[in-house]
Structures are given as C-alpha cells and as structure tokens.
Short mmCIF file of C-alpha atoms in Angstrom, two decimals:
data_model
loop_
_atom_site.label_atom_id
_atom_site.label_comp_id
_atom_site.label_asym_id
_atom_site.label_seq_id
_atom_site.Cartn_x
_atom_site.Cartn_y
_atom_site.Cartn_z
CA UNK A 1 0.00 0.00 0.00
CA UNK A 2 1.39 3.75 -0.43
CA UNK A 3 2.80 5.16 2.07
CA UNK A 4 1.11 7.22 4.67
CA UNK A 5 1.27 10.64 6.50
CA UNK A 6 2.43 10.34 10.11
CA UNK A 7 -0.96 11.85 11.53
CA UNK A 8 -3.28 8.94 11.17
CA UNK A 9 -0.79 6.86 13.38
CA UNK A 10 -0.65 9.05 15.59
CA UNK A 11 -4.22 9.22 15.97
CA UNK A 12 -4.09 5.56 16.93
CA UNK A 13 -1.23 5.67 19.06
CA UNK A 14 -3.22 8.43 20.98
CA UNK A 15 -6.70 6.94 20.99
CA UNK A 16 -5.58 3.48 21.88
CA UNK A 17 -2.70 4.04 24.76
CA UNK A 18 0.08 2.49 22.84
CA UNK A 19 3.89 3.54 21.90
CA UNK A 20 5.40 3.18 18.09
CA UNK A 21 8.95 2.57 17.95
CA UNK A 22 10.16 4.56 15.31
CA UNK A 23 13.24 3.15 13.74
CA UNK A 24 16.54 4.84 11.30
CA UNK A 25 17.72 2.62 8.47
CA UNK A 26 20.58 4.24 6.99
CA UNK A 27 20.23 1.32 3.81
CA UNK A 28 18.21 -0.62 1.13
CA UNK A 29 18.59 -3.68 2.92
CA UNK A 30 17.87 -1.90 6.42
CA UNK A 31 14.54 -0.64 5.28
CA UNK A 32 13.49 -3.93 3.70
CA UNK A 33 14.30 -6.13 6.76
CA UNK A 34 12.18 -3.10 9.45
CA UNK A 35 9.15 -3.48 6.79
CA UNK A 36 9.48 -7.40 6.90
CA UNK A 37 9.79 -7.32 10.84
CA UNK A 38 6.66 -4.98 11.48
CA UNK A 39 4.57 -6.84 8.86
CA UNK A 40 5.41 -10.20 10.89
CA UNK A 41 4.37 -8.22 13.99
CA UNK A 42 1.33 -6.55 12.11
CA UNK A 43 2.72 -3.54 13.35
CA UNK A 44 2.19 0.02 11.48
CA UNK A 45 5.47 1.19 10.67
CA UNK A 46 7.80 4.54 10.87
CA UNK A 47 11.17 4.11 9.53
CA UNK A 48 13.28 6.96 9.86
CA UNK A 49 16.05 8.78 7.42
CA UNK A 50 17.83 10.97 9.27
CA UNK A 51 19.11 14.53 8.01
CA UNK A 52 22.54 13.36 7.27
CA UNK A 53 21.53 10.01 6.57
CA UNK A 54 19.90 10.95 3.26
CA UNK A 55 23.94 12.07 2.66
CA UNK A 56 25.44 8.99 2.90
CA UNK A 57 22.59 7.44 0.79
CA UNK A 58 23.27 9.82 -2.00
CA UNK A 59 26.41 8.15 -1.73
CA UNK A 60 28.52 10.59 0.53
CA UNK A 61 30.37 8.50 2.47
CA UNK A 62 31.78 11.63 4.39
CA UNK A 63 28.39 12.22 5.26
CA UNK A 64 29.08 15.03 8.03
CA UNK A 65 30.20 17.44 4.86
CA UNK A 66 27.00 15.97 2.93
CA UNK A 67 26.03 19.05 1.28
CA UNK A 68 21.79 19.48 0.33
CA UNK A 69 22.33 18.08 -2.72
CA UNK A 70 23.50 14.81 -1.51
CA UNK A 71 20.56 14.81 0.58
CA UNK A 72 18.45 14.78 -2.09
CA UNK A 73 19.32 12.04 -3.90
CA UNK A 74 19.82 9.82 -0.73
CA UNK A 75 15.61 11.38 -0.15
CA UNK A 76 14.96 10.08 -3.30
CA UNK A 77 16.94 6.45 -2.90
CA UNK A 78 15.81 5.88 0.82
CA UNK A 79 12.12 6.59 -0.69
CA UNK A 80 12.54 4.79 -3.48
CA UNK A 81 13.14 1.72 -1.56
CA UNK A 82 10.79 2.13 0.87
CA UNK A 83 7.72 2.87 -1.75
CA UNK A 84 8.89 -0.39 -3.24
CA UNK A 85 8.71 -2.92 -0.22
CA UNK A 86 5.41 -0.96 1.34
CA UNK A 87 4.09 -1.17 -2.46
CA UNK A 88 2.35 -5.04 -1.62
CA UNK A 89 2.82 -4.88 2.15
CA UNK A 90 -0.39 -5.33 4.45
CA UNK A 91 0.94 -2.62 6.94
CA UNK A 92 0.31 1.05 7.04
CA UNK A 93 3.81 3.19 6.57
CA UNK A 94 5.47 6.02 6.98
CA UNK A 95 8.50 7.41 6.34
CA UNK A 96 9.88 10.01 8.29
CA UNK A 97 12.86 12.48 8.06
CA UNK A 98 14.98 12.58 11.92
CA UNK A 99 16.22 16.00 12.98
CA UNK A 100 15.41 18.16 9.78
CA UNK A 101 18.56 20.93 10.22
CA UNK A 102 16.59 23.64 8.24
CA UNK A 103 13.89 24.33 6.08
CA UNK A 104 15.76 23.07 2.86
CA UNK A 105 16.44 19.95 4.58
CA UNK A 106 12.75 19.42 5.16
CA UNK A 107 12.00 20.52 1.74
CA UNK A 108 14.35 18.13 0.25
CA UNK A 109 13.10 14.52 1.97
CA UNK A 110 9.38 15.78 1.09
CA UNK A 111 10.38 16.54 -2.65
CA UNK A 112 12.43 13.12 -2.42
CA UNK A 113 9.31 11.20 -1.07
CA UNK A 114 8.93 11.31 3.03
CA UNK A 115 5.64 11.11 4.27
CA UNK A 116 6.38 12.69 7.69
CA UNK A 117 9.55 15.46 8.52
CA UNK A 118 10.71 16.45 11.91
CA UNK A 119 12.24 19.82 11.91
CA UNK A 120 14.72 20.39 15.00
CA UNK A 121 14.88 24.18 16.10
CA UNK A 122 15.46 22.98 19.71
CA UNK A 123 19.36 24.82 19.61
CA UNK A 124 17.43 28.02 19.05
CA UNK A 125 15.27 30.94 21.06
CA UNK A 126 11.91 29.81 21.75
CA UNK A 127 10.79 32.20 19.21
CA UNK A 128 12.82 31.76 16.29
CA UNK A 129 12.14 28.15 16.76
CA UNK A 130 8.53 28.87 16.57
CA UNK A 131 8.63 30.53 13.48
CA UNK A 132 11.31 27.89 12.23
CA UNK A 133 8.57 25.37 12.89
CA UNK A 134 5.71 27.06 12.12
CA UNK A 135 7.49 27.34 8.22
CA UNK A 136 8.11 23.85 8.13
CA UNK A 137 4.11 22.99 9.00
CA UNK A 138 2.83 25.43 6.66
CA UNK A 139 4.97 23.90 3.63
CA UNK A 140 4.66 20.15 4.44
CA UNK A 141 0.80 20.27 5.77
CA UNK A 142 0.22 21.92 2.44
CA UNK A 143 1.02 18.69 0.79
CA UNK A 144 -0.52 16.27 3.63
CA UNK A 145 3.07 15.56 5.59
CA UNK A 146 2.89 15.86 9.42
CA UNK A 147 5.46 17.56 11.14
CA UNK A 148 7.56 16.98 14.60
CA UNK A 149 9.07 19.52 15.91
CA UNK A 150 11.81 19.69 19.66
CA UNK A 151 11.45 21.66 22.38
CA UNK A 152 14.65 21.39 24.92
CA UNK A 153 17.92 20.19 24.22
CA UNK A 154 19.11 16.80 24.78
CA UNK A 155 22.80 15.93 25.98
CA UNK A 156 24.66 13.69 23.95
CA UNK A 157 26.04 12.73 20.27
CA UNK A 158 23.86 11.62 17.22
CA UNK A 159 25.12 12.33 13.38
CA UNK A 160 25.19 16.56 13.51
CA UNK A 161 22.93 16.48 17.02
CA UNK A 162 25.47 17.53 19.63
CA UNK A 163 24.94 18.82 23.12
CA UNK A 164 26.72 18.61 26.07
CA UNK A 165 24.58 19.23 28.56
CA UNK A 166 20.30 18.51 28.57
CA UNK A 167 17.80 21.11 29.15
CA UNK A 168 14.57 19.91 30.25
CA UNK A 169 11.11 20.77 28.37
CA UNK A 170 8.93 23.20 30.32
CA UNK A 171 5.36 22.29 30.11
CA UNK A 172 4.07 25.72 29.50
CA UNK A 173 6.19 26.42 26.84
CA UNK A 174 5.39 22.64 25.06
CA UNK A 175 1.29 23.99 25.24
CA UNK A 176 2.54 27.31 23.67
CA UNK A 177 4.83 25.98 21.29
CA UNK A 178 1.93 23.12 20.17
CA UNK A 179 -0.89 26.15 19.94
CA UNK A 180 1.27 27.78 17.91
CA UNK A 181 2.70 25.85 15.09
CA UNK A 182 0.63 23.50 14.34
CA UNK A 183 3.01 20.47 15.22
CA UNK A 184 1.14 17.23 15.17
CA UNK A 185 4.24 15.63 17.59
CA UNK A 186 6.74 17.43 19.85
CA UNK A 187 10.18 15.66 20.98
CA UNK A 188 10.73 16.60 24.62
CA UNK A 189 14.03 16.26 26.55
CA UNK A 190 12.88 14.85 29.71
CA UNK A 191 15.85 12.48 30.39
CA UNK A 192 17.06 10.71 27.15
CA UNK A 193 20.09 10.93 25.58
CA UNK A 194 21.60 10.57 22.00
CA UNK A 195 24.18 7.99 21.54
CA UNK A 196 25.56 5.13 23.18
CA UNK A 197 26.49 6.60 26.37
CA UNK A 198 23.05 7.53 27.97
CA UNK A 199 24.35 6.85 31.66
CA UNK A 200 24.19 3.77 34.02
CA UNK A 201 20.43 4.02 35.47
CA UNK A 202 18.83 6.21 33.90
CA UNK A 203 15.62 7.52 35.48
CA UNK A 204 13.50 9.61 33.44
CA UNK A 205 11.14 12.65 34.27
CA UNK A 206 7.93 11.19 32.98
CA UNK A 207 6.04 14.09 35.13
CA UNK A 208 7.46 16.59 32.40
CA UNK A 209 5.17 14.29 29.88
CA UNK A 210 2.74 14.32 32.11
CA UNK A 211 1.73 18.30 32.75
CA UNK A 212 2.29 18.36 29.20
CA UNK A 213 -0.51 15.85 28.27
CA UNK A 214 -2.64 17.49 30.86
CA UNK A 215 -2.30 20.71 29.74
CA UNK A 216 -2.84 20.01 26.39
CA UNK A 217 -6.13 17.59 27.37
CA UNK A 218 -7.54 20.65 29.23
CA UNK A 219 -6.81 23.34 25.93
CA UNK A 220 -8.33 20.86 23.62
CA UNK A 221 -4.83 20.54 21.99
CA UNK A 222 -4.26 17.09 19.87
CA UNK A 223 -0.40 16.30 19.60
CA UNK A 224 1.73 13.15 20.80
CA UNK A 225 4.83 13.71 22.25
CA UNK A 226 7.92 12.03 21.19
CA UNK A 227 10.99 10.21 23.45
CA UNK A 228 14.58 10.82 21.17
CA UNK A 229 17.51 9.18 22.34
CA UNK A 230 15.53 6.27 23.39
CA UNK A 231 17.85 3.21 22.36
CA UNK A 232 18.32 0.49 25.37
CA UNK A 233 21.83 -0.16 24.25
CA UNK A 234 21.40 -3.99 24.94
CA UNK A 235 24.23 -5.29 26.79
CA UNK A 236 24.32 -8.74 25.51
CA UNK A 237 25.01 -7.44 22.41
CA UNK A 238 27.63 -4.84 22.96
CA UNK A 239 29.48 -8.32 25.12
CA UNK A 240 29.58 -9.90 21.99
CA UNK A 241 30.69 -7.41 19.47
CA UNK A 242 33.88 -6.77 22.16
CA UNK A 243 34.29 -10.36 22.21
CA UNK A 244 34.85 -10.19 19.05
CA UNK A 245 37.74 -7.96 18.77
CA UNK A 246 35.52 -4.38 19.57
CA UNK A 247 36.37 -1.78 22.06
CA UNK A 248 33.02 -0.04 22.83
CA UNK A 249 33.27 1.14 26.07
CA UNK A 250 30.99 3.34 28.64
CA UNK A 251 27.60 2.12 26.05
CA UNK A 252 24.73 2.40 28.41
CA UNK A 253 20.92 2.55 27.17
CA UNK A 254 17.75 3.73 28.78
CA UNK A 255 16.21 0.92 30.35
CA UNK A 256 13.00 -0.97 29.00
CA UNK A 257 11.15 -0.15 32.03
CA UNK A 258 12.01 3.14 32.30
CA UNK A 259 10.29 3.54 28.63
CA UNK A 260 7.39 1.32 28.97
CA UNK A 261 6.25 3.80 32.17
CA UNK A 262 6.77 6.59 29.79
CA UNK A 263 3.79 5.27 27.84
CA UNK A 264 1.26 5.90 30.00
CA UNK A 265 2.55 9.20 30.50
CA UNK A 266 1.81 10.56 26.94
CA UNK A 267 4.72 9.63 24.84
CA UNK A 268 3.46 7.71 21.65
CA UNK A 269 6.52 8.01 19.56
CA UNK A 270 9.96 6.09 20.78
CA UNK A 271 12.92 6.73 18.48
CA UNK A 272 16.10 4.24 18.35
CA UNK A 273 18.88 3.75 16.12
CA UNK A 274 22.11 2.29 18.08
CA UNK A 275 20.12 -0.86 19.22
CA UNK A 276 20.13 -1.16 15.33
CA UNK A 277 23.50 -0.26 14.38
CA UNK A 278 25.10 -2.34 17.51
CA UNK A 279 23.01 -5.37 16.09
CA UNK A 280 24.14 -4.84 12.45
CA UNK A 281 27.72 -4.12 13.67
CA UNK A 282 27.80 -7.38 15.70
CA UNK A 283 26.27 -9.50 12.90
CA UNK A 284 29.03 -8.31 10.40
CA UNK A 285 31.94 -8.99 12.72
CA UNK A 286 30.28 -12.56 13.78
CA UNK A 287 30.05 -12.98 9.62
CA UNK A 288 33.64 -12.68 8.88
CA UNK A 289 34.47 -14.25 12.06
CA UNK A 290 32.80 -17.66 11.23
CA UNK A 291 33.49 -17.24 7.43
CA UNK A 292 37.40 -16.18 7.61
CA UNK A 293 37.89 -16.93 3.49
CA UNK A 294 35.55 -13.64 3.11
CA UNK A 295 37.80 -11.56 5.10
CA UNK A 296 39.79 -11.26 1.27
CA UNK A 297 36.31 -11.18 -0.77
CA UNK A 298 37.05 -8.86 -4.03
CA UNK A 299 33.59 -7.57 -3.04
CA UNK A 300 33.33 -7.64 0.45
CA UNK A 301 36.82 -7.90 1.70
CA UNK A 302 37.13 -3.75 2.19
CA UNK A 303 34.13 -4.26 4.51
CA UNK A 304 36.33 -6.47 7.18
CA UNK A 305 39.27 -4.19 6.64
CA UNK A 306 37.22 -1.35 7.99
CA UNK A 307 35.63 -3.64 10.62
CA UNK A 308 39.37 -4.11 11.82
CA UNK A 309 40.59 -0.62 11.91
CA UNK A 310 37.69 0.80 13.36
CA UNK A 311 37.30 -1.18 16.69
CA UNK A 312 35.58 1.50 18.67
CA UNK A 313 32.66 2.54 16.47
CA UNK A 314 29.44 0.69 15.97
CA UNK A 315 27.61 2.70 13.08
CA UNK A 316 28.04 0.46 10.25
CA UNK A 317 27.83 3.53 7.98
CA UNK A 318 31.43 3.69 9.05
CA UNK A 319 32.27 0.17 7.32
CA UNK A 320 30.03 -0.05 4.35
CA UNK A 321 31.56 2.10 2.05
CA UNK A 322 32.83 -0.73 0.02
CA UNK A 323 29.35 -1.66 -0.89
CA UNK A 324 27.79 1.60 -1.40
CA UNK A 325 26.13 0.66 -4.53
CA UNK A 326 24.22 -2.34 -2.44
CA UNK A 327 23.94 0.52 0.32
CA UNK A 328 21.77 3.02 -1.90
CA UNK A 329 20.28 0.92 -5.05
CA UNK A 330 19.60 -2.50 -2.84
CA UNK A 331 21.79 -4.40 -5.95
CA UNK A 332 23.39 -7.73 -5.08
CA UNK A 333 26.52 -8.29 -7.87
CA UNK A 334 26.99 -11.61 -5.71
CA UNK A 335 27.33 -14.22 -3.48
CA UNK A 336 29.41 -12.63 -1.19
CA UNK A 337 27.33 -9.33 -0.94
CA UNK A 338 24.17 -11.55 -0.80
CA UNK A 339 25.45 -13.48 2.67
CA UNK A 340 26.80 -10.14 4.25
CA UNK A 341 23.68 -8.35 3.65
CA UNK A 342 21.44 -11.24 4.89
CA UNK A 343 23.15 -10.26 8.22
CA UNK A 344 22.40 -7.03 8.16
CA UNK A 345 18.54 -7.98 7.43
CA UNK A 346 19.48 -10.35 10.32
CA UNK A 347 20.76 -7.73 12.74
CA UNK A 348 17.80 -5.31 12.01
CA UNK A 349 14.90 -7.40 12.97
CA UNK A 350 16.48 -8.70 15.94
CA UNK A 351 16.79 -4.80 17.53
CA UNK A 352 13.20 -3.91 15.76
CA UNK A 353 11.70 -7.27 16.83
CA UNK A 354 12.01 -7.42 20.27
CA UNK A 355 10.63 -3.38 20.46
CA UNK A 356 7.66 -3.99 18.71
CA UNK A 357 6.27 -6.24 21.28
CA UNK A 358 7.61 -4.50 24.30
CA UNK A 359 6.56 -0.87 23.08
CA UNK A 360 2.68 -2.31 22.89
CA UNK A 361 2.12 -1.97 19.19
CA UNK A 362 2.21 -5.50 17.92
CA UNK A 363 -0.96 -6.39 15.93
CA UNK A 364 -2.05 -2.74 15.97
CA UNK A 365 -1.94 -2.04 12.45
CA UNK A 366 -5.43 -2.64 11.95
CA UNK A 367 -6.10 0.61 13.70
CA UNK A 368 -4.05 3.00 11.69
CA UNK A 369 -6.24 4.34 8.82
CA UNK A 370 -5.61 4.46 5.33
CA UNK A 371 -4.71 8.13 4.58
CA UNK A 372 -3.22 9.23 1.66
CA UNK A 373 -1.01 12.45 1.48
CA UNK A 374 -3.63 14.06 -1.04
CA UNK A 375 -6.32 13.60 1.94
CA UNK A 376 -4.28 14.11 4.71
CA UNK A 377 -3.55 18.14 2.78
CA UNK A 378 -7.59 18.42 2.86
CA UNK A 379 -7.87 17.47 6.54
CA UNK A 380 -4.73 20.03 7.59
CA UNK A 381 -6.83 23.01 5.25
CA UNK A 382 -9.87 22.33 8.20
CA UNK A 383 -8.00 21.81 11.30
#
C-alpha cells in the first residue's frame, strides 16, 4: 500500500494508549528487513532517514560534509526503496525524516518522497524556533506531511545532534509551542540521551510528559509527544561485538522499564537507532568471524578491513563504504554481498523485533487508517 502521513498513526497511538517505535535505516537492505519485521508483527510502521543520513545514501560517504544536494538524492533512494517494499505490504507506513537541520532539509526529503519530517529548532530561542517550525508545517501540511518539531535540548552525540549538557522541556512552553505551530508531535528532553552513552540508570522525568498531556487535554490541543535518544543499548550485544575484537566502552541505554512507564505518560513516539546499528555491527563482525575466506572477498573484503581498523565505532555507515552501490540501489553483484547483507537484514529485525512487542504496538496495524497524502492536505486546510 502507499505510504502514509504520520498523523493517522498518531491518531491511533493516541486513541488506543500504545507507543510506536520509530526506527533509522541508513540502507536498502535496512529498510526492507524493518518493513518485513513490522509486517510479521502486524505492526504500522515509521522508519526513519535521518538529516545526514539521506547524505550517505546519496552516496557521501563523508556524510558530516553531505552538502543538500547529496541529501536529495539519498531522499529520493531511501524513498525509493521504501515505496517499493510498502508497495504489496499489508501494513500502514510512513517514512519520516529525523532532525530536519533547516527548512531546505525538510523541503528536500518531502520533494524526495517522506511522508512525515521532523524539523529540529530545539538549539534556538523559543521564538525563532517557533517561526522555524511554524514554516516547516505550513509547507509540508500543504502537501498532507505531518510535522515533529523539539522543544529542549538533549545531551549527547547523534550524526550533527550535539549537546553537552540537557535542558529539560517546560510544560508551559510545550502547550505554547503546540498552539502555535501547528506540530502534530513534539520531541521533549525529559531524560534521554543521544548515543551510546546515555548513563548507568537512567531515570527519566515522565512528570514533564505528564503536565504536558494534561495541559494540552484541558486546551483541547491534539499532539503526541515524542521520546529521542531512546535506544536500550542492549548489553548482551555490545558483550559480543567486544568479544569479538571491539572496544566499545561506557555504552549504556535507557532501560526498558524506564520507557514502557513513559507510555502511559503521553509519549506515543519512541525513536532508536544504536540498538540497530550495535546489532548490524555485531552480525558483520560474527560474519567474517565464522566465514574467515571472506575476510579477502574482491567484493566484500574492504568491509572487514574497515571492521578491523575501526574497533571502537558501531555505526556500520562507518564500514560499508565498500558496498555503497548495495547501500543506496539495494543491488546484489553476488554471493558474497548476498550473505553479508542477509546479516544485516538479520541484525535489524532482531533490535526492531524485540521493540515492537515490548513498546505495545504489535498487531495494531489494523487501527491505523488508510490516509493518503492528497487527503491528509484536505484534513490540515480544516484543522
């Protein structure tokens, strides 16, 4: 089916009490292994480019220097596959563009094909992010694609996201910000942290979500709020990816716990990436380790090679470079490219998988309705 605006699951999520992991693939083979997962699930489905992940998918490997042009030919690849694996799928999804920088960032993913674009504004004055925001909304509703905005700053490292210290959402200003852009979801920092290294223990402030919901319930405002940073860093698999020659160090997630009572509290939208790369990362290592003839693959072999000089990172972005044609297109040129890439898939659904059913919104897809972007731009001119 075609792809849908964020709105209508959100809708659901808020109706219905439940929490949709939202998930970045940073690859063809990512995105078609988190469709297959949530369709075995009969989950609805947001997959997730990020801002500078639409670089590296327009093949700039160097993707901190990506420059808006590479993004929009990685919007246009990461939609392309996406379109093509929701085209006969039984699940409702949406794709969604993670921490727009600006306006032409925005502009680019919806031009390229996103359904949904999150425009982050959090680094600036309350005001000038309002009217940031409030420019992104008026654009994208136009054409029937939601919009997320931030509100406080979150501590830690993610792509161009940097902060080193967290500033906590004030309710008040969440209402006010809400009332007046037009947001349909609002990431709030209210404990989370980008990266690896949230923190042993981490407790969050789910009374933050809480005024916020109130508030809103008692203005009549609709809007979910959104938990960034959310990854639970599993330890079993960071173990195994240092017992296999890694040094990640000091890689400590929020807890499942801690997010499942966040639920309840109002946030409907849980974002995570480094469960995904840790699990891709781990698979990869475990490939070459069990299959040492690869290690010199013509096709493949550059892939261990980086694997081995780059013991301390976990983003696979950082090792595929040698297949970047498989990365953006989703073509297989052989046998060798074919196994390492059925890890990935591998890796994917095992981080996706297990979130599904803890986050509550396994079997849900039923629930989301069918909105197309042409319908969801009628709604927006009445609301």
């Amino acid at each position: 089916m075609p792809l849908i605006p964020l709105r209508p699951l959100l809708e659901a999520v808020d109706k219905y009490h439940y929490a949709q992991g939202a998930f970045n693939v940073n690859a063809v083979a990512q995105a078609k292994a988190a469709i297959e997962v949530h369709e075995m699930f009969r989950s609805a489905a947001i997959l997730q480019g990020a801002d500078l992940a639409n670089g590296f998918m327009g093949g700039r490997t160097d993707f901190q220097n990506a420059t808006l042009e590479d993004k929009k030919i990685g919007a246009r690849n990461i939609a392309n596959a996406v379109k093509k694996y929701a085209e006969n799928s039984p699940i409702p999804i949406v794709l969604h563009l993670d921490h727009g920088k600006n306006f032409d960032s925005c502009k680019a993913a919806i031009e390229g094909g996103y359904t949904s674009v999150m425009i982050d504004g959090s680094s600036l004055p309350f005001d000038e992010n309002v009217e940031l925001t409030r420019e992104v909304v008026k654009y994208a509703h136009a054409r029937g694609v939601s919009v997320e905005g931030e509100l406080g700053v979150l501590a830690g490292v993610e792509d161009h996201v940097f902060s080193a210290t967290s500033t906590y959402t004030n309710p008040l200003s969440a209402v006010e910000f809400f009332k007046k852009t037009g947001v349909d979801a609002l990431a709030i920092s209210y404990g989370t942290m980008h990266g690896a290294s949230k923190g042993k223990n981490v407790k969050l402030r789910k009374e933050i979500a809480i005024a916020i919901k109130e508030c809103m319930m008692h203005e009549g405002i609709f809007g979910v709020l959104v938990s960034h940073g959310s990854s639970t860093v599993p330890r079993y698999i960071v173990d195994e990816i240092n017992a296999l020659g890694g040094n990640i160090q000091n890689a400590y997630g929020i807890s499942i716990g801690e997010l499942k009572a966040a639920i309840p509290c109002g946030i409907g939208k849980i974002n995570v990436d480094t469960d995904i790369r840790l699990a891709v990362t781990r698979n990869m290592k475990e490939f070459f380790y069990q299959h040492p003839e690869k290690r010199n693959s013509p096709s493949i072999g550059g892939v261990y090679k980086l694997l081995e000089e780059k013991k301390d990172q976990f983003d696979p972005r950082a090792f595929l470079p040698p297949i970047m044609d498989t990365v953006m297109y989703g073509n297989i040129p052989d046998e060798d490219v074919a196994a390492l890439v059925a890890v990935i898939e591998k890796g994917v659904k095992e981080a996706i998988g297990t979130l599904i059913v803890e986050f509550g919104s396994y079997g849900k897809a039923p629930l989301v309705e069918q909105v197309s972007l042409e319908e969801m731009a009628e709604r927006y001119k009445k609301m």
